[in-house]
Coordinates of C-alpha atoms and ligand atoms in Angstrom, one line a residue:
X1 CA 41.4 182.1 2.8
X2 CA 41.7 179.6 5.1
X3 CA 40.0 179.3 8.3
X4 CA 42.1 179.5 11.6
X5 CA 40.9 176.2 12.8
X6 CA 41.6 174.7 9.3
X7 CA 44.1 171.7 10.2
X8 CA 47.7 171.6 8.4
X9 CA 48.7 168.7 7.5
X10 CA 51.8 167.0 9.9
X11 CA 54.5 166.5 8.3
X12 CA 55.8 162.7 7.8
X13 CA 59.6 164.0 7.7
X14 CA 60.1 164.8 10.8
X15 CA 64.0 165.4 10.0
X16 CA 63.5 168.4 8.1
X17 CA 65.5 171.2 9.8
X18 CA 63.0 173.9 10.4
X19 CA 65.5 175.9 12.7
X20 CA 69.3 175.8 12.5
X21 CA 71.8 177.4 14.5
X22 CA 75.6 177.4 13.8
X23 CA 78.5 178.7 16.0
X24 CA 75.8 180.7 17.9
X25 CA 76.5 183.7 20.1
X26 CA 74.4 186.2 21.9
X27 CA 76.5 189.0 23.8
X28 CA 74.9 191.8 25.9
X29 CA 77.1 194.9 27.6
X30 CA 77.1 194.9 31.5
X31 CA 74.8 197.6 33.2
X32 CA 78.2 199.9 33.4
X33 CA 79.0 199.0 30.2
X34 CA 82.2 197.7 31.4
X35 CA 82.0 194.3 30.5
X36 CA 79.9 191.7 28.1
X37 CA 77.5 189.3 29.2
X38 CA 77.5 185.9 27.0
X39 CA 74.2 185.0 27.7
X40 CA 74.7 182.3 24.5
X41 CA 78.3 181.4 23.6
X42 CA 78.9 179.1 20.9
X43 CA 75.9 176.6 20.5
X44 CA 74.6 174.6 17.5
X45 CA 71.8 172.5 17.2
X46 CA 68.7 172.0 14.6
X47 CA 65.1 171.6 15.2
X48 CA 63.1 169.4 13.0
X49 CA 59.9 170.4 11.4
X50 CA 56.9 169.0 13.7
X51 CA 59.0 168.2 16.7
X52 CA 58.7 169.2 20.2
X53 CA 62.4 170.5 21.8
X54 CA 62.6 170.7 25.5
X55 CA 65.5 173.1 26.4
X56 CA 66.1 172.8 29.6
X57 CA 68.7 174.4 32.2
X58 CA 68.5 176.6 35.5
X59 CA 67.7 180.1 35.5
X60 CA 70.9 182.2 33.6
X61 CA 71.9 179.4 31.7
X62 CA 70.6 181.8 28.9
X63 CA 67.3 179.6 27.7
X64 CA 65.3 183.2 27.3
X65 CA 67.9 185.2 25.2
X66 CA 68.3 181.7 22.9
X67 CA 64.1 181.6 22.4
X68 CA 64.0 185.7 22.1
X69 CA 66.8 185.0 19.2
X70 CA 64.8 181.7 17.7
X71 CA 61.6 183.9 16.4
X72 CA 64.1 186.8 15.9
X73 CA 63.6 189.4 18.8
X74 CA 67.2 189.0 19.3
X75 CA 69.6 189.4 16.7
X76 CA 73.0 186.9 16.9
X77 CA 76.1 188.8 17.7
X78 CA 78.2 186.5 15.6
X79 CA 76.8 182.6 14.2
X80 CA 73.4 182.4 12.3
X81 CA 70.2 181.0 12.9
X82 CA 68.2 179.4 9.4
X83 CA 64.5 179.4 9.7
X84 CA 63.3 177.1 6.9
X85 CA 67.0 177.8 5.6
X86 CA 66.3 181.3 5.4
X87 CA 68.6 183.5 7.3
X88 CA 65.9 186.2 8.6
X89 CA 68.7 189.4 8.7
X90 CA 69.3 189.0 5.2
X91 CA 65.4 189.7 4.3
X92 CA 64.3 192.8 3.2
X93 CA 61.7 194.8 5.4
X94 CA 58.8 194.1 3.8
X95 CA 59.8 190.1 3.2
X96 CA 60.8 190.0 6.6
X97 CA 57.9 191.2 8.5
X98 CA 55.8 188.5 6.1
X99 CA 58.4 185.3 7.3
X100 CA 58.2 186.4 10.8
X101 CA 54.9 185.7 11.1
X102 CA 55.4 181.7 11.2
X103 CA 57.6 181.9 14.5
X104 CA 56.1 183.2 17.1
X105 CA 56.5 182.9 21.5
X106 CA 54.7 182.6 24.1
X107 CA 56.3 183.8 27.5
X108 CA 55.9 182.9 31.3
X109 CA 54.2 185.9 32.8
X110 CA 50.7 185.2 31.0
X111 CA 50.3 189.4 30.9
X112 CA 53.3 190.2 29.1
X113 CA 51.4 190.5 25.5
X114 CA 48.1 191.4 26.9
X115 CA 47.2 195.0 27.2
X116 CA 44.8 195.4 29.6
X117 CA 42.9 198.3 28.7
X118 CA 41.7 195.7 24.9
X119 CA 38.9 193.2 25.6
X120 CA 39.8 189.2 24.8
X121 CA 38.7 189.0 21.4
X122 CA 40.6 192.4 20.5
X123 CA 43.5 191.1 21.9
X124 CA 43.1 187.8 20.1
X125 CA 42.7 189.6 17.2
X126 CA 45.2 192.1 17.1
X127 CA 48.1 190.3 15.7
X128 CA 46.2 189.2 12.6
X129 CA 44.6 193.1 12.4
X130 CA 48.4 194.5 12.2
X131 CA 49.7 192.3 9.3
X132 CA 46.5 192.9 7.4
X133 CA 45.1 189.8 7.9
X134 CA 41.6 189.4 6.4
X135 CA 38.6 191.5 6.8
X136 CA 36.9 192.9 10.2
X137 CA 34.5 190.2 10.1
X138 CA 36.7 187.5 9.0
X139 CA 39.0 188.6 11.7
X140 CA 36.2 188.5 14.7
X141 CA 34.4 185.2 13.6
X142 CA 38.1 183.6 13.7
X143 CA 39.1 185.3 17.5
X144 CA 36.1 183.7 18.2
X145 CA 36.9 180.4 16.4
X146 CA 40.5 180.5 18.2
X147 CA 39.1 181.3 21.6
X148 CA 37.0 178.1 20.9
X149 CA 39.9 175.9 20.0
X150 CA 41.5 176.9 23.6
X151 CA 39.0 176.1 25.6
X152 CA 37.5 179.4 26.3
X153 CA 33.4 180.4 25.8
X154 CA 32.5 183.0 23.7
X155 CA 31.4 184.9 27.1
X156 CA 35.1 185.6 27.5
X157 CA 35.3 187.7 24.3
X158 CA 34.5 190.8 25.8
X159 CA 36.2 190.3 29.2
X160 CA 39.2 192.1 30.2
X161 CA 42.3 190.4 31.2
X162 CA 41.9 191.0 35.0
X163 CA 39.1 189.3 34.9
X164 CA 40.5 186.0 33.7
X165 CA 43.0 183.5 35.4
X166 CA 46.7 183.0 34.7
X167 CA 45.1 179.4 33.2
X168 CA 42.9 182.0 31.0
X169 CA 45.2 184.5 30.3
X170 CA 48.3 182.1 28.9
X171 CA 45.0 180.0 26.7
X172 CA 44.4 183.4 25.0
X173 CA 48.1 184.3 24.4
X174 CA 48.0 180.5 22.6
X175 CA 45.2 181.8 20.4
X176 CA 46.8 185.2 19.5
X177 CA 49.6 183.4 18.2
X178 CA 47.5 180.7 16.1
X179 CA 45.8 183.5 14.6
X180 CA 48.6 183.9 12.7
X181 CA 49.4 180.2 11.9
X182 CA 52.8 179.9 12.8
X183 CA 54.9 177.3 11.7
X184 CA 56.8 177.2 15.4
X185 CA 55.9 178.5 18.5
X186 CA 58.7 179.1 21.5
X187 CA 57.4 178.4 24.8
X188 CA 59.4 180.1 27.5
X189 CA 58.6 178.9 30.9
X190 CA 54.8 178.7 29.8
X191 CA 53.1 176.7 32.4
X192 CA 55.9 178.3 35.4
X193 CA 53.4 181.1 36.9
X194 CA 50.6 178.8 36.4
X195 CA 48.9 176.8 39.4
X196 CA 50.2 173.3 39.2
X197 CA 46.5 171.9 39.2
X198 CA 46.5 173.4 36.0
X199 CA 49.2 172.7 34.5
X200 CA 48.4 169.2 32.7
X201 CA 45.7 171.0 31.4
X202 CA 48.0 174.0 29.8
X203 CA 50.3 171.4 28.4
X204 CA 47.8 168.5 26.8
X205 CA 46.3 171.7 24.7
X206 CA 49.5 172.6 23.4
X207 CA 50.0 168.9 22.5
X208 CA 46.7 168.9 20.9
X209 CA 47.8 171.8 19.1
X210 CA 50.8 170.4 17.5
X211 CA 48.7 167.8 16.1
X212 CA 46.1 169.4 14.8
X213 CA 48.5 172.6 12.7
X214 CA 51.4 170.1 12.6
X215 CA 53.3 173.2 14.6
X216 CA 57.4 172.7 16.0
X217 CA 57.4 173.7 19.4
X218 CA 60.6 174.6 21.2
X219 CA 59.7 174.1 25.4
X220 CA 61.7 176.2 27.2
X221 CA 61.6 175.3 31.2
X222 CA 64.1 175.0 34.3
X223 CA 61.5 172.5 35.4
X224 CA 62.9 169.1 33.6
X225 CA 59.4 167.3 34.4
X226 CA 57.5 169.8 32.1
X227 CA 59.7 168.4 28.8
X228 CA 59.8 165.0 29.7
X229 CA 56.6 163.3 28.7
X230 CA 55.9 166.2 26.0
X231 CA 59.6 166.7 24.1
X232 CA 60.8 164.1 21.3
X233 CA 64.3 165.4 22.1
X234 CA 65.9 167.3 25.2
X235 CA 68.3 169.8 25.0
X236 CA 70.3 170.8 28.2
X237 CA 71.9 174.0 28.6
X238 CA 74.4 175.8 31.1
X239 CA 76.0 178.9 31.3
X240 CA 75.4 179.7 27.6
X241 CA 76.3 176.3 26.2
X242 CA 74.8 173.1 25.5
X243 CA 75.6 170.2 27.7
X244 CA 73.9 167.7 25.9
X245 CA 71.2 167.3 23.1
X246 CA 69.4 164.0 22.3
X247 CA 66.2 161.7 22.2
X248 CA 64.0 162.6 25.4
X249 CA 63.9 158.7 26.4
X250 CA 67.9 158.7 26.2
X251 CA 68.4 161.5 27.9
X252 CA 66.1 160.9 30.7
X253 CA 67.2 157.2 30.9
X254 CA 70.6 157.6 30.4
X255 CA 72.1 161.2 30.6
X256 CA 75.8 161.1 29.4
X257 CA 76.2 164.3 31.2
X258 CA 76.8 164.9 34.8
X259 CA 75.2 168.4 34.9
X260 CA 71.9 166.3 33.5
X261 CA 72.4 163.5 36.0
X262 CA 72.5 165.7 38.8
X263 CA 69.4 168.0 37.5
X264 CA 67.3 164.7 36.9
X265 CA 68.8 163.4 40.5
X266 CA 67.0 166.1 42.2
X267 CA 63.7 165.4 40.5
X268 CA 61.1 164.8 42.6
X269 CA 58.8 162.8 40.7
X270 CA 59.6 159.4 39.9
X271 CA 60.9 159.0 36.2
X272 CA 61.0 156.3 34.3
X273 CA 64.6 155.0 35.0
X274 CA 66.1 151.9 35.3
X275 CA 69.5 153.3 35.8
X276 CA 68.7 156.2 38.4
X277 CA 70.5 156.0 41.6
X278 CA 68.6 156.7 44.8
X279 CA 70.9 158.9 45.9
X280 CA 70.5 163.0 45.4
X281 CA 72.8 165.0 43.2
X282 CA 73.2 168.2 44.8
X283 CA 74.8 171.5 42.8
X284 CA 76.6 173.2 45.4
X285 CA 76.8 177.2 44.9
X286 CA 75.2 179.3 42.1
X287 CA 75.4 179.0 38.2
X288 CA 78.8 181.7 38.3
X289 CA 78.4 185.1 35.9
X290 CA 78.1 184.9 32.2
X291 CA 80.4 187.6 32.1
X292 CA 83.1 185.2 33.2
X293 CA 82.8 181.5 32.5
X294 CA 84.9 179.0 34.1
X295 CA 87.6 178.1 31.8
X296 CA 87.5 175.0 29.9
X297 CA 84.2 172.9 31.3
X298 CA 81.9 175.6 32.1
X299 CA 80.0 173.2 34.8
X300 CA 83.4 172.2 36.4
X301 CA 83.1 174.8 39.4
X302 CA 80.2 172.4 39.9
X303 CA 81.0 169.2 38.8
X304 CA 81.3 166.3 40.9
X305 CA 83.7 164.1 38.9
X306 CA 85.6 167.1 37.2
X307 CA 90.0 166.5 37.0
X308 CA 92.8 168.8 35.7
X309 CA 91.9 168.4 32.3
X310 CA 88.4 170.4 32.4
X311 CA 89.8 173.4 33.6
X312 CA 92.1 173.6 30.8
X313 CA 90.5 171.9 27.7
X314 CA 87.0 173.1 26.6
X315 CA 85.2 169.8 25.4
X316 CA 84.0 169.4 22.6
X317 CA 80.6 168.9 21.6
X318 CA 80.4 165.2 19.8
X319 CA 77.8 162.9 18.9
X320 CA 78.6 160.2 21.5
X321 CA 75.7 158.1 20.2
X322 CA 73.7 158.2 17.5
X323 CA 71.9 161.7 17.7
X324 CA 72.7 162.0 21.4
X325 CA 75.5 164.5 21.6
X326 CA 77.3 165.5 24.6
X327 CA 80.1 168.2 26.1
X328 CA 82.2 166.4 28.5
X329 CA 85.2 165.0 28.3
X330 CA 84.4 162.1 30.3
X331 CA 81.0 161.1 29.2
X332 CA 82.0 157.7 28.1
X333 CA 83.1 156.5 31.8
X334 CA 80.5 158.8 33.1
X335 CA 78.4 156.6 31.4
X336 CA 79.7 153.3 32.4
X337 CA 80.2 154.5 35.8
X338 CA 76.5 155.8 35.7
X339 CA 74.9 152.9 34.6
X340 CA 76.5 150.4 37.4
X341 CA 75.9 153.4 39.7
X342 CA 79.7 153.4 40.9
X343 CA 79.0 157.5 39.8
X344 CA 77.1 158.1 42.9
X345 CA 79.9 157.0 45.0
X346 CA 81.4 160.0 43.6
X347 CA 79.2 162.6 44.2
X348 CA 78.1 164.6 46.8
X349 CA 74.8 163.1 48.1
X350 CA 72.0 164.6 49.7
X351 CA 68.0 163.5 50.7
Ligands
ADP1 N1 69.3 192.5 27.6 C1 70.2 192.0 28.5 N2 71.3 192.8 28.9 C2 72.2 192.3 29.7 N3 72.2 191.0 30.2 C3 71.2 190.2 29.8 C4 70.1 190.7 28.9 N4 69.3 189.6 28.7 C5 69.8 188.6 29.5 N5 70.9 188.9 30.1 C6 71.7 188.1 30.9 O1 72.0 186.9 30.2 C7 72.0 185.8 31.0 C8 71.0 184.8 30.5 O2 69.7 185.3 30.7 P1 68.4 184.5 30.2 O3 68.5 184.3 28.7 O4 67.3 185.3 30.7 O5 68.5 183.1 31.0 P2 67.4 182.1 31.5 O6 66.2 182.3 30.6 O7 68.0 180.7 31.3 O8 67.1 182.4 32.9 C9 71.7 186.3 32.4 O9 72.9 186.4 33.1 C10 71.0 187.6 32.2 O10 71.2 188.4 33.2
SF4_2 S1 84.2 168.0 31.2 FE1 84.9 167.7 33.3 S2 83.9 169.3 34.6 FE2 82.9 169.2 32.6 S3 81.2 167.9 33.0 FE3 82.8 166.6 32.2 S4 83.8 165.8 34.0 FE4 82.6 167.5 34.7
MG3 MG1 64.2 182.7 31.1

């Protein structure tokens, strides 16, 4: 069998769909089961084998329920998700159980899949001891090899989680889930509870990772400097939609969308951007309920440049260039306008 640390080989196609998901919807009741929550309504996109996707949006926009739903902890209310063109509510049981193996998450709060009455290495372990995963031995001297591979001395094996740092903590969740050698891994909001000293740190292992097992990440983060050196494409999402999906450098140079312009307007560090305006972008009010979206442009209760038409027409989602798609109906201009920075003269400015 092999090893834990044994690498996989990265794939050269990098344009092999791994994930697809068509016409998807996620709906929840309301507490007082009144109403329904559309924490995901109507979004389509694909992730390529060996990729990194950064999905990024504020808190609401529905990132979580969308990465719960990617490794199947969330079934679709209507649409599909494909994991290696399997749809995973058509498996049987037994089948099932065996293909969710390869897509795993790792969540923000580092204690959420750490029990802490079980040492390190038996929480390291554990995943690989439920599925029947080699023998007690083998199973030990790989938690061990794992724990390595993270960064973390053998000393740690029989410490308890309170005795580790967040930093700690969110390296061993990392090495539960390689134990099982997954083929993705979600990352929801993994570096957000973590000391921004140690952040870097968090993030260059998972890149080191994806080298090494040739693993797709999808990054989940509201913070839009976490994806942008890591992500080879960036997906932006608001209220339950995408806004716009397309090469990392594109969208962070030129976002087609002004609910990206005005997220990467109030970025504090300095991005690499020959067309950003000095001028701050601010989103006046809250992201409104999910239970009822703005008609037509969900963003236009927010927008800066929105007219009649976004309040009745829902854009459409199109490929504005190649692979960079977009949901506005003005994204051409907004474009033009953005890259002679006349846009800014539009907008509400702050700083
Ligand atoms: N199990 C649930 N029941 C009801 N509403 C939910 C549930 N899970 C999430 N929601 C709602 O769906 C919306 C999107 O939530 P979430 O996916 O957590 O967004 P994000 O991760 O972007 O902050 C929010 O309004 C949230 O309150
Ligand atoms: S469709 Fe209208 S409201 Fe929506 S982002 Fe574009 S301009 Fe703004
Ligand atoms: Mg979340």
């Amino acid at each position: 069998m092999a090893s834990v640390l044994e690498s996989t080989q990265v794939s050269d196609n990098r344009r092999d769909p791994i994930l697809t998901v068509r016409n998807l919807r996620i709906l929840f009741p309301t507490r007082d089961g009144r109403d329904t929550v559309k924490a995901i309504d109507g979004v389509d996109f694909d992730v390529h084998a060996g990729e990194t996707l950064g999905i990024i949006g504020e808190s609401g926009s529905g990132k979580t329920t969308l990465g719960r739903a990617l490794v199947s902890l969330i079934q679709p209310t209507e649409g599909q998700i494909l994991q290696d063109g399997v749809d995973p509510t058509t498996l049987p049981k037994g089948q099932l159980r065996k293909h969710r193996r390869d897509y795993q998450i790792v969540f923000q709060d580092p204690n959420a899949a750490l029990n802490p009455r079980m040492t390190i290495l038996d929480s390291v372990i554990e995943p690989a001891e439920t599925i029947g995963k080699g023998s007690d031995s083998s199973r030990r001297q790989d938690g061990f090899a794992a724990l390595a591979r993270v960064g973390l001395s053998p000393e740690m094996a029989d410490r308890y989680p309170h005795q580790l740092s967040g930093g700690q903590k969110q390296r061993v969740n990392i090495a539960r889930v390689l134990m099982l050698r997954p083929k993705v891994i979600v990352c929801d909001e993994v570096v957000a509870a973590l000391d921004v000293s140690i952040r870097g740190d968090v993030l260059n292992l998972f890149a080191d990772l994806q080298r090494e097992f040739g693993l797709t990440y999808v990054f989940i983060t509201h913070d839009i400097s976490v994806v942008s050196h890591i992500s080879d494409r960036i997906a932006v999402t608001y209220l339950g939609r995408l806004m716009e999906l397309g090469p990392a450098e594109d969208v962070i140079d030129a976002p087609l969308h002004p609910y990206t312009q005005a997220l990467l307007s109030a970025e504090p560090i300095s991005l690499p951007s020959t067309m950003r305006t000095n001028r701050r972008v601010i989103l006046e009010g809250e992201i409104p309920s999910p239970v009822s979206p703005p008609s037509g442009c969900r963003f236009r209760t927010r927008c800066p440049v929105v007219q009649q038409r976004c309040k009745d027409e829902m854009p459409a989602w199109r490929e504005l260039k190649p692979a960079h798609w977009v949901a506005c109906h003005f994204a051409a201009e907004n474009r033009a306008q953005h890259s002679n920075l006349e846009i800014a003269l539009h907008m509400k400015q702050g700083g």
